[in-house]
CSV table of C-alpha atoms in Angstrom, one decimal:
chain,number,residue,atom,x,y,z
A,1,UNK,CA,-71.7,115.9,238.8
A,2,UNK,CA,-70.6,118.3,236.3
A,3,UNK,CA,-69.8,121.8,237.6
A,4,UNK,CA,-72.5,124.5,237.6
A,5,UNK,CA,-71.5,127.2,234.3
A,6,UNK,CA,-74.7,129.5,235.4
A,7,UNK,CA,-74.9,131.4,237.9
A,8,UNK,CA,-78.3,132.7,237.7
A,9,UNK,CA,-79.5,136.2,239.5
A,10,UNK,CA,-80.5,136.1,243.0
A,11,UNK,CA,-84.2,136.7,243.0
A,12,UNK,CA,-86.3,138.3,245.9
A,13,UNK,CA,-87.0,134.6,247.2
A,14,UNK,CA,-83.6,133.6,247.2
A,15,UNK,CA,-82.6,137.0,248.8
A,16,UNK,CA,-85.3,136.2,251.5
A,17,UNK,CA,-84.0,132.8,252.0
A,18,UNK,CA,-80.6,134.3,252.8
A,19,UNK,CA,-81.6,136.4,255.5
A,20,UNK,CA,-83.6,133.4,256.7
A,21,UNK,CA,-80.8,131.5,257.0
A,22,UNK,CA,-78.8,133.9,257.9
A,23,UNK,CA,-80.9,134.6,261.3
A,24,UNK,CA,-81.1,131.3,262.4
A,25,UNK,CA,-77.2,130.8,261.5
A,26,UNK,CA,-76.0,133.9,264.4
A,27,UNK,CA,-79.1,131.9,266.4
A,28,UNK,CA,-77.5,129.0,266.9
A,29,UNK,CA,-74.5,130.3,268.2
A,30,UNK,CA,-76.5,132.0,270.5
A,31,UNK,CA,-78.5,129.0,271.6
A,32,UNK,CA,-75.0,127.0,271.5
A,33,UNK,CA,-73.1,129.4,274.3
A,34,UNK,CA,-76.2,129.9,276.3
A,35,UNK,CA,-77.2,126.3,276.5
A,36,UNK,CA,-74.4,124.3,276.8
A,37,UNK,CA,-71.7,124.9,279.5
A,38,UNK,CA,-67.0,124.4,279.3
A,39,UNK,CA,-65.9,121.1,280.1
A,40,UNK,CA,-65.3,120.5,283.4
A,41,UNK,CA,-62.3,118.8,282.7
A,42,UNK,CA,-61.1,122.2,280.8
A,43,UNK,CA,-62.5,125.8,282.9
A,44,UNK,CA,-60.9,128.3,280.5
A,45,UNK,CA,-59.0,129.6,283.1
A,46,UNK,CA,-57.0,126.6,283.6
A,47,UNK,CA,-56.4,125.9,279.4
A,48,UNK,CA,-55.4,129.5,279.2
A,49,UNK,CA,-52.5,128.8,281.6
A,50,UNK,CA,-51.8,125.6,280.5
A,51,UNK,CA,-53.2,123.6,282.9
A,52,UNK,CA,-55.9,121.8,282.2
A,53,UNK,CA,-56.4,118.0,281.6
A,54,UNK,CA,-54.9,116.6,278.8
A,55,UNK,CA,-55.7,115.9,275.6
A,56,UNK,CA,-57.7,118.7,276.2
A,57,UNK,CA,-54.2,121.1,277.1
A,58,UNK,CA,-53.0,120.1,273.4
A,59,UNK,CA,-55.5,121.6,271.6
A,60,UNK,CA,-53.6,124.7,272.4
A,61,UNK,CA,-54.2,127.5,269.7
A,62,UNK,CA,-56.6,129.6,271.7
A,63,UNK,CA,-54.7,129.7,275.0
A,64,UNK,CA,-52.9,132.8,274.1
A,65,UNK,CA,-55.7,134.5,272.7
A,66,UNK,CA,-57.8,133.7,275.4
A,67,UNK,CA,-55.2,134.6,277.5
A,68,UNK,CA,-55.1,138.2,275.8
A,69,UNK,CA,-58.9,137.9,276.0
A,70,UNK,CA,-58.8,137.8,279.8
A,71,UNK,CA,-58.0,141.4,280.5
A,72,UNK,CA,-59.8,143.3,277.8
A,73,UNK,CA,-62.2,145.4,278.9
A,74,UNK,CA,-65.0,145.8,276.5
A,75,UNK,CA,-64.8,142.3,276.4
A,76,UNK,CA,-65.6,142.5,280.2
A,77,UNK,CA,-68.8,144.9,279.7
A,78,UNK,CA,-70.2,142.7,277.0
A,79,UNK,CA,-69.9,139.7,279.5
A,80,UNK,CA,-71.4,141.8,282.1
A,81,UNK,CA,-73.9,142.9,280.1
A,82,UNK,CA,-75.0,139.3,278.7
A,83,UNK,CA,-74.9,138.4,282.3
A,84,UNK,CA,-77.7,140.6,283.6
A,85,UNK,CA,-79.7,141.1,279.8
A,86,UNK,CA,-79.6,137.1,279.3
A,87,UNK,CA,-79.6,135.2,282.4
A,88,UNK,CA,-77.5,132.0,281.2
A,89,UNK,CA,-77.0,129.1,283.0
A,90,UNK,CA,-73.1,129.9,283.0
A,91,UNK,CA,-71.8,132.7,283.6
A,92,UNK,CA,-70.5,135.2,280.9
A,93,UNK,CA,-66.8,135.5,280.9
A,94,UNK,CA,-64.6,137.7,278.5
A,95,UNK,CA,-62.7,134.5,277.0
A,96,UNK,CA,-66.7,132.7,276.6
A,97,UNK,CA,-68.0,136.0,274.9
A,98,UNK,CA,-64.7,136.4,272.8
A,99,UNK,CA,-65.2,132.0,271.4
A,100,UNK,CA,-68.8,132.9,271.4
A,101,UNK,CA,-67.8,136.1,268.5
A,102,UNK,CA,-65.5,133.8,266.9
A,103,UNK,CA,-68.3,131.2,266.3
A,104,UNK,CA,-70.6,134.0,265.0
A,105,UNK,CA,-67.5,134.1,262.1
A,106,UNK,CA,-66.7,130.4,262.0
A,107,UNK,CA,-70.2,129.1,261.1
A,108,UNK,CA,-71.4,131.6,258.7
A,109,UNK,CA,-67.8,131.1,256.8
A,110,UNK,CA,-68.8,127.4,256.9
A,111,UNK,CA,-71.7,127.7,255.3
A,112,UNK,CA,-71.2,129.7,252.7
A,113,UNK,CA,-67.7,127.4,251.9
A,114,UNK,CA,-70.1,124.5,251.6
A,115,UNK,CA,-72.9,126.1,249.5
A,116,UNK,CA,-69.6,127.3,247.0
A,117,UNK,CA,-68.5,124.2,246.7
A,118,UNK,CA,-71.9,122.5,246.3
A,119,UNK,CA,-72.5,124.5,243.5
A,120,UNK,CA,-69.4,124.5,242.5
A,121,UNK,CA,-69.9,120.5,241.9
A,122,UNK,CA,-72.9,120.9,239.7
A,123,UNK,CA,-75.7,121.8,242.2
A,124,UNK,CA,-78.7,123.6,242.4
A,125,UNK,CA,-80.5,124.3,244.9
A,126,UNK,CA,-78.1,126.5,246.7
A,127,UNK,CA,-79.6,127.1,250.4
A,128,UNK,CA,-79.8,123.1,251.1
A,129,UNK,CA,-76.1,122.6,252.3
A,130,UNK,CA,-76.7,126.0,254.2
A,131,UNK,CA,-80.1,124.7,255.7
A,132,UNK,CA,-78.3,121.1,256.2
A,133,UNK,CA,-75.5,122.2,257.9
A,134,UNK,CA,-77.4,124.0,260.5
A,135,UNK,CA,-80.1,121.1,260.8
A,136,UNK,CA,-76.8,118.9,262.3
A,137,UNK,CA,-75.9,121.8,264.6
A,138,UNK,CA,-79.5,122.1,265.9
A,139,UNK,CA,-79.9,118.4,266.5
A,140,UNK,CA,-76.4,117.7,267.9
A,141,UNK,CA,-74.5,120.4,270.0
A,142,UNK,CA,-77.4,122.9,270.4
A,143,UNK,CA,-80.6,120.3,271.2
A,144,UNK,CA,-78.7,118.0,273.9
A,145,UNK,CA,-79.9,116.7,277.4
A,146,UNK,CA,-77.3,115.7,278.5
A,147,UNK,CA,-73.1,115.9,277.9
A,148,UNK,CA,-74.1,119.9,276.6
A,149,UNK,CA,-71.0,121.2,276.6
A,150,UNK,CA,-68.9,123.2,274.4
A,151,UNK,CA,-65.1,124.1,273.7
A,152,UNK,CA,-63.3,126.8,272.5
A,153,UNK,CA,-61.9,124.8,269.7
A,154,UNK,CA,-65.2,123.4,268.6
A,155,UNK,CA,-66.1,126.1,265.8
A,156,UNK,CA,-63.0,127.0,264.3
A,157,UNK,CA,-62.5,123.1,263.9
A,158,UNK,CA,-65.7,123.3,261.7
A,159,UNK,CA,-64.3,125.9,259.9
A,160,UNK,CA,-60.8,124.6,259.0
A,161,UNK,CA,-62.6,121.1,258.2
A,162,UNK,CA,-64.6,123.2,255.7
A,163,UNK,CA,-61.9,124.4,254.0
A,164,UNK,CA,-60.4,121.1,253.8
A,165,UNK,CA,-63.2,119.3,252.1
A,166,UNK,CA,-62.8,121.6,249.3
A,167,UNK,CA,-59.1,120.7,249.1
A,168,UNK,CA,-59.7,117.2,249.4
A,169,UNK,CA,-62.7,117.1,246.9
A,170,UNK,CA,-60.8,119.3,244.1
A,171,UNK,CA,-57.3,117.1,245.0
A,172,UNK,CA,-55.1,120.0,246.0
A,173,UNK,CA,-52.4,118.4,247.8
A,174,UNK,CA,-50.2,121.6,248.7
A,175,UNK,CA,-53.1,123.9,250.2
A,176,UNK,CA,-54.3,120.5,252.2
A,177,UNK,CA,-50.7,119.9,253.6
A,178,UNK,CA,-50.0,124.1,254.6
A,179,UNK,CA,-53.2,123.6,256.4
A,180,UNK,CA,-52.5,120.2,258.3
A,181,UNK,CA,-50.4,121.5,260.6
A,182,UNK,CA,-52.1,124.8,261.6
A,183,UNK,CA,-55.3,122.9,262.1
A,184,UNK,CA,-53.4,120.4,264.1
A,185,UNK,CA,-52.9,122.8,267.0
A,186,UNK,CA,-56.7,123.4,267.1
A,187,UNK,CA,-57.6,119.7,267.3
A,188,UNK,CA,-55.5,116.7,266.9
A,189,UNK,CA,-58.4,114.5,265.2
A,190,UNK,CA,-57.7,116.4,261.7
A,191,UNK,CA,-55.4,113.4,261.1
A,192,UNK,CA,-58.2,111.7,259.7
A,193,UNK,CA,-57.6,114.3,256.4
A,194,UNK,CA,-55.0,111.9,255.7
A,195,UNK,CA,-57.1,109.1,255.5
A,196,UNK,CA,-59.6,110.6,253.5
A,197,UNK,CA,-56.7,112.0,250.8
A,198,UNK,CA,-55.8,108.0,250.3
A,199,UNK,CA,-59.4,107.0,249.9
A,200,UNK,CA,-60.7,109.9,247.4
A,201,UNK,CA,-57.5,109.9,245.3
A,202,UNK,CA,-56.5,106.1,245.2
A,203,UNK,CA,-57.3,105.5,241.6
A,204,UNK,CA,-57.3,108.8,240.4
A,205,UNK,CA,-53.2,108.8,240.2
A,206,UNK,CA,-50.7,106.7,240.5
A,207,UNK,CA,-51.0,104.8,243.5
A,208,UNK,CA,-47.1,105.3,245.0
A,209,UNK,CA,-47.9,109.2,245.3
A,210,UNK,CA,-51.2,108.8,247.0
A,211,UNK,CA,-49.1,107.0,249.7
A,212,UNK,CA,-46.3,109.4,249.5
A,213,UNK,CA,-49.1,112.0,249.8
A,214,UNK,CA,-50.9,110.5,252.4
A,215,UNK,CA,-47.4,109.7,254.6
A,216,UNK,CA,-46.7,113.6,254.2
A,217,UNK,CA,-50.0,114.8,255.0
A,218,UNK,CA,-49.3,112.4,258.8
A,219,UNK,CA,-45.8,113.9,259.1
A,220,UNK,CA,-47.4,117.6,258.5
A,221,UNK,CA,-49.9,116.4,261.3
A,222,UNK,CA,-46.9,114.4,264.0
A,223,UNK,CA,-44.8,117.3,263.9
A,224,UNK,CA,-46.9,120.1,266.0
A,225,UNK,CA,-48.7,117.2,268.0
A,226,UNK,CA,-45.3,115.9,269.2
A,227,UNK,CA,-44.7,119.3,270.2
A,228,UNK,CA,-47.8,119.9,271.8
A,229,UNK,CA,-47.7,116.6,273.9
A,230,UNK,CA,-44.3,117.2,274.8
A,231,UNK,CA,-44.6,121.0,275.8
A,232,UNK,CA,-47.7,119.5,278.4
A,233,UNK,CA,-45.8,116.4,279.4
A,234,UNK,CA,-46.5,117.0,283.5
A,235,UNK,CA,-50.3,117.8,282.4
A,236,UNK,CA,-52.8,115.7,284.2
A,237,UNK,CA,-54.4,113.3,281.8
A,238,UNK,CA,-57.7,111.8,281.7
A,239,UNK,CA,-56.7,108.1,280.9
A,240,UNK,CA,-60.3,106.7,281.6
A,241,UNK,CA,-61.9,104.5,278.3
A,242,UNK,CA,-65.1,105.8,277.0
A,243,UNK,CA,-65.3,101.7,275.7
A,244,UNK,CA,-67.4,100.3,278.4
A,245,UNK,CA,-69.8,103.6,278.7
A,246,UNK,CA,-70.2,103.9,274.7
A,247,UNK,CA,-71.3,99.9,274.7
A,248,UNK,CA,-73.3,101.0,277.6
A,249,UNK,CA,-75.3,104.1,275.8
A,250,UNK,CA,-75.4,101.6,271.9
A,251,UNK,CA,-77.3,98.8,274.0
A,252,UNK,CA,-79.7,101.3,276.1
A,253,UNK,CA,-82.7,102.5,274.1
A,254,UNK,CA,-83.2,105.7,276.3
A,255,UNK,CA,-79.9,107.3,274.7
A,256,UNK,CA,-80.7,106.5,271.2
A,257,UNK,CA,-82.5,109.8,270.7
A,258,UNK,CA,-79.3,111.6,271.1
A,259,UNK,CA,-77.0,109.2,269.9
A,260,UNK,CA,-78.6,109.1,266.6
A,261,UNK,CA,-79.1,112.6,266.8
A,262,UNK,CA,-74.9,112.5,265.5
A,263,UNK,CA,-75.1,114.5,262.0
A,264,UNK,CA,-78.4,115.0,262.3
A,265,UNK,CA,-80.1,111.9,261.7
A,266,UNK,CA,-78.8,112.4,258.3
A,267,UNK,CA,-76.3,109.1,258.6
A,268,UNK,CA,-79.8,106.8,258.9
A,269,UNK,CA,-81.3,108.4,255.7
A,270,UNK,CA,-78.4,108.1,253.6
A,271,UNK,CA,-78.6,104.3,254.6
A,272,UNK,CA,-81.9,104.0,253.8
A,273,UNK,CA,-81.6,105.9,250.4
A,274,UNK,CA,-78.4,103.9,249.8
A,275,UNK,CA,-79.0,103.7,245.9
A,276,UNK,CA,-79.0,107.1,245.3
A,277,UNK,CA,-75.3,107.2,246.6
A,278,UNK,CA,-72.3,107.7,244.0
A,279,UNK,CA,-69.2,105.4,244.2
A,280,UNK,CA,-67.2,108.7,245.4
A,281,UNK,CA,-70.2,109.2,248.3
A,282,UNK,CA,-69.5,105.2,249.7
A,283,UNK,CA,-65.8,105.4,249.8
A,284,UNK,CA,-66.2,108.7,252.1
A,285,UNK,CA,-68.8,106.7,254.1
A,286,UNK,CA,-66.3,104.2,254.5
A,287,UNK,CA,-63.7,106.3,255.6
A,288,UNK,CA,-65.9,108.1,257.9
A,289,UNK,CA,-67.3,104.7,259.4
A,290,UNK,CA,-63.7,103.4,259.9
A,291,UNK,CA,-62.2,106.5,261.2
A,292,UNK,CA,-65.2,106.9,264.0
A,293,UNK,CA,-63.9,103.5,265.7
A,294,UNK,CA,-61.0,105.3,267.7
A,295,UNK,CA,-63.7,107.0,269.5
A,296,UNK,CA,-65.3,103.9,270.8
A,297,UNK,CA,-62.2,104.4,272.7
A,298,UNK,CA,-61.8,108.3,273.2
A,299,UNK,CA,-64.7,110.0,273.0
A,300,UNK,CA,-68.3,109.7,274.5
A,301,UNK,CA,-70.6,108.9,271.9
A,302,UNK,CA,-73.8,110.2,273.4
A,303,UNK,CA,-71.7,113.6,273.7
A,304,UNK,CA,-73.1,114.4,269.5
A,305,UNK,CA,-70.6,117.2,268.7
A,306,UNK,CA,-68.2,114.4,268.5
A,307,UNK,CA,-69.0,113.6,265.3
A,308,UNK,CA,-68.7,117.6,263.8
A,309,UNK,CA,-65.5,116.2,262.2
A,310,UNK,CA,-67.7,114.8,259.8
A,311,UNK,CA,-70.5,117.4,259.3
A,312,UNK,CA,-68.8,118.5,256.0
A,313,UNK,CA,-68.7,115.5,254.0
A,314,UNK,CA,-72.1,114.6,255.4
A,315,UNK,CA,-73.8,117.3,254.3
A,316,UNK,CA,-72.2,117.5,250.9
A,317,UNK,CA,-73.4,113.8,250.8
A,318,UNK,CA,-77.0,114.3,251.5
A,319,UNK,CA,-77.4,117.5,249.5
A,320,UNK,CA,-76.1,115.8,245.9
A,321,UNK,CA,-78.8,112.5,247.2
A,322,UNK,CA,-81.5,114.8,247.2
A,323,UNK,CA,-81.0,116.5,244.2
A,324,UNK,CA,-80.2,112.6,242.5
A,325,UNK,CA,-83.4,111.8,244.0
A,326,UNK,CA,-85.5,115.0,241.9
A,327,UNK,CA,-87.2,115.8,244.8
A,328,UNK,CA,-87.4,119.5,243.7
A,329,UNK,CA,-86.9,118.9,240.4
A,330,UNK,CA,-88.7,121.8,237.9
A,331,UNK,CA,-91.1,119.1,237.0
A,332,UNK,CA,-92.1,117.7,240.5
A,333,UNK,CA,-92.1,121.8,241.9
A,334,UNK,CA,-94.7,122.1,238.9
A,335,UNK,CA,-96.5,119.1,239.8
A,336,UNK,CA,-96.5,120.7,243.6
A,337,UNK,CA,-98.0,124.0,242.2
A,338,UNK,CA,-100.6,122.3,240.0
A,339,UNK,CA,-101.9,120.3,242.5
A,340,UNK,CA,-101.6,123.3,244.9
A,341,UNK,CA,-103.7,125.3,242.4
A,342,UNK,CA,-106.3,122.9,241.5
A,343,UNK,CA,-106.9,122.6,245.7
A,344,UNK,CA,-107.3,126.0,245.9
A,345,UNK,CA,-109.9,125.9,242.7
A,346,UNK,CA,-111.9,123.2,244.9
A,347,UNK,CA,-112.0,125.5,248.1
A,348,UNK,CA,-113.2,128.0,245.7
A,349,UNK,CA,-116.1,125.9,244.4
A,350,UNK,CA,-116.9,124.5,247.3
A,351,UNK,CA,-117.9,128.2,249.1
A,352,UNK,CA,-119.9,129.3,245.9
C-alpha cells in the first residue's frame, strides 16, 4: 500500500471513537490483573530475589524494579485500597499494582504505535488496528477458563514487539539491533525478530547482508541471554515438555474454544480470506507458523497469551485484508446508509 499523504481532521465521531477505545483499552488492563492470577511457578516475591523457576528467572528486567517496588508506600495504600474497594481473586500487592500501572502505559503505547504505522502504510480507517488489538487481548489473556495467568513481563513484551514491527516493516536495521538486546532481558522469545528480518528483507537487498543482518541481530539477542542463564545457573528449572499435553489439548474438542481463541480468532479468518493476502502478508504468516513450533515443546498452547508475540503482525495483517476487501469502502458505507434510509422511509409509511 502506498503511504497515507492526508491526514484529515479528526471529526466529533472520530473524537468519540477515541475515547471509546480509549475506555475499554485502561478496561482491559483492569479485567487482565483482576482476573487472571502470577504463575505459580514465578510468586513475585521469589523473581524479585532471584529465585524463582527458570526460564522464568531469566526474564530478569523487572526484578529490580519490582524489588524497589516492594517497599514503597503509596504503592502499599493503593494495593490496600484495591484490596478492600475490588475484591479480586488475588490479592493486591505493591509489585502487582506497580506491573498493573505499567500495563496501563504499555497497551495504550501499543496501540497508538500500530494505528501510526497502519496509516502510515496507506490505511484508512484508523481505529481498526486499535479495535483489533484489543479484540486479541479480550479473547486471549483477559476471557480464559483456565491457565489465566499473567507475568510481569507480559505487557512490556507487547510494547517492545510494537516497536519492532515498525523497524522490521520500514527495514531499519540499526534501531532493530539497539533494541534486540534490551528486549532480550524482558523475554528471551524476541529471537524470532531475527527470523522475521531474513524473511521480509530477502529479496529486497542483497542476499549476503540479509544473512549478515540476520546473524547480528542473534548475536545482539545470545549475548544478554548467555548472561542471564549463566547469572541463574543453580536456579531450579522446569524441564517438563509441554509436547504430550499440547497434542493432548489439539485432539480434544473441549479446548478448542480457547485454543483457537490465540490472536483472536483472527488466524482462522485470514485462512479463510486467503486471497485477499499480499505476498509480503504470506511470508510473515510463514514465519509466524514456523516460529510457533518450538512451543509445541515450551509453552502450553491452551495458555492463549502465548501467542502475544505475534499480536503485531497479526493485527497489521487483518486490518490491510479488510480494507483490500472494501468492506467500508465510501461506496459500500453509502450503500449502508441508503438502504438504512429507505428502511426508515418504510417504517414511516407503514404507521401513516
Amino acid at each position: 500500500m502506498a503511504p497515507r499523504k492526508n491526514w484529515s481532521i479528526f471529526r466529533s465521531r472520530d473524537v468519540l471513537i477515541a475515547f471509546v477505545l480509549t475506555l475499554a483499552t485502561f478496561h482491559c488492563v483492569r479485567a487482565a490483573f483482576f482476573d487472571n492470577a502470577v504463575c505459580e511457578f514465578m510468586p513475585l516475591n521469589q523473581y524479585e530475589n532471584g529465585t524463582a523457576y527458570n526460564p522464568y528467572q531469566y526474564r530478569a528486567m523487572w526484578v529490580p524494579i519490582l524489588h524497589w517496588a516492594h517497599s514503597q508506600h503509596t504503592l502499599i495504600r493503593i494495593a490496600n485500597w484495591l484490596n478492600v474497594v475490588g475484591r479480586p481473586p488475588e490479592i493486591f500487592t505493591p509489585e502487582k499494582v506497580l506491573c498493573a500501572l505499567v500495563a496501563c502505559v504499555c497497551l495504550p503505547l501499543c496501540c497508538l504505535i500500530l494505528t501510526w504505522l497502519f496509516l502510515r502504510r496507506g490505511g484508512a480507517i484508523w481505529w481498526l488496528p486499535w479495535l483489533l488489538t484489543l479484540e486479541i487481548l479480550f479473547t486471549s489473556y483477559v476471557a480464559r477458563s483456565v491457565h489465566a495467568i499473567w507475568y510481569p513481563y507480559d505487557f512490556p513484551n507487547l510494547l517492545f514487539i510494537s516497536i519492532a514491527t515498525i523497524f522490521l516493516f520500514r527495514q531499519q536495521f540499526w534501531p532493530l539491533l539497539l533494541l534486540m538486546p534490551i528486549a532480550t532481558i524482558n523475554r528471551e522469545t524476541v529471537v524470532f525478530w531475527a527470523v522475521y528480518w531474513l524473511v521480509l528483507l530477502w529479496d529486497r537487498q542483497p542476499r549476503w547482508r540479509t544473512l549478515v543482518q540476520s546473524a547480528a541481530l542473534s548475536i545482539a539477542w545470545a549475548i544478554p541471554y548467555i548472561f542471564l542463564r549463566y547469572r541463574y545457573l543453580h536456579n531450579p528449572i522446569e524441564h517438563e515438555s509441554k509436547l504430550s499435553m499440547n497434542l493432548h489439548v489439539l485432539l480434544g474438542p473441549w479446548s478448542w474454544p480457547q485454543l483457537f481463541s490465540a490472536l483472536g480468532y483472527l488466524p482462522l479468518l485470514i485462512l479463510a480470506f486467503w486471497s485477499l493476502t499480499s505476498r509480503q502478508h504470506r511470508r510473515l504468516i510463514a514465519a509466524m507458523a514456523v516460529t510457533s513450533l518450538p512451543l509445541l515443546w515450551k509453552g502450553l498452547w491452551i495458555e492463549s497469551r502465548i501467542f502475544l508475540e505475534y499480536l503485531p503482525f497479526t493485527v497489521i495483517i487483518a486490518s490491510e485484508m479488510v480494507e483490500r476487501s472494501g468492506l467500508f469502502s465510501t461506496e459500500r458505507l453509502k450503500t449502508w446508509k441508503r438502504f438504512a434510509a429507505k428502511q426508515e422511509q418504510d417504517h414511516i409509511s407503514n404507521i401513516a
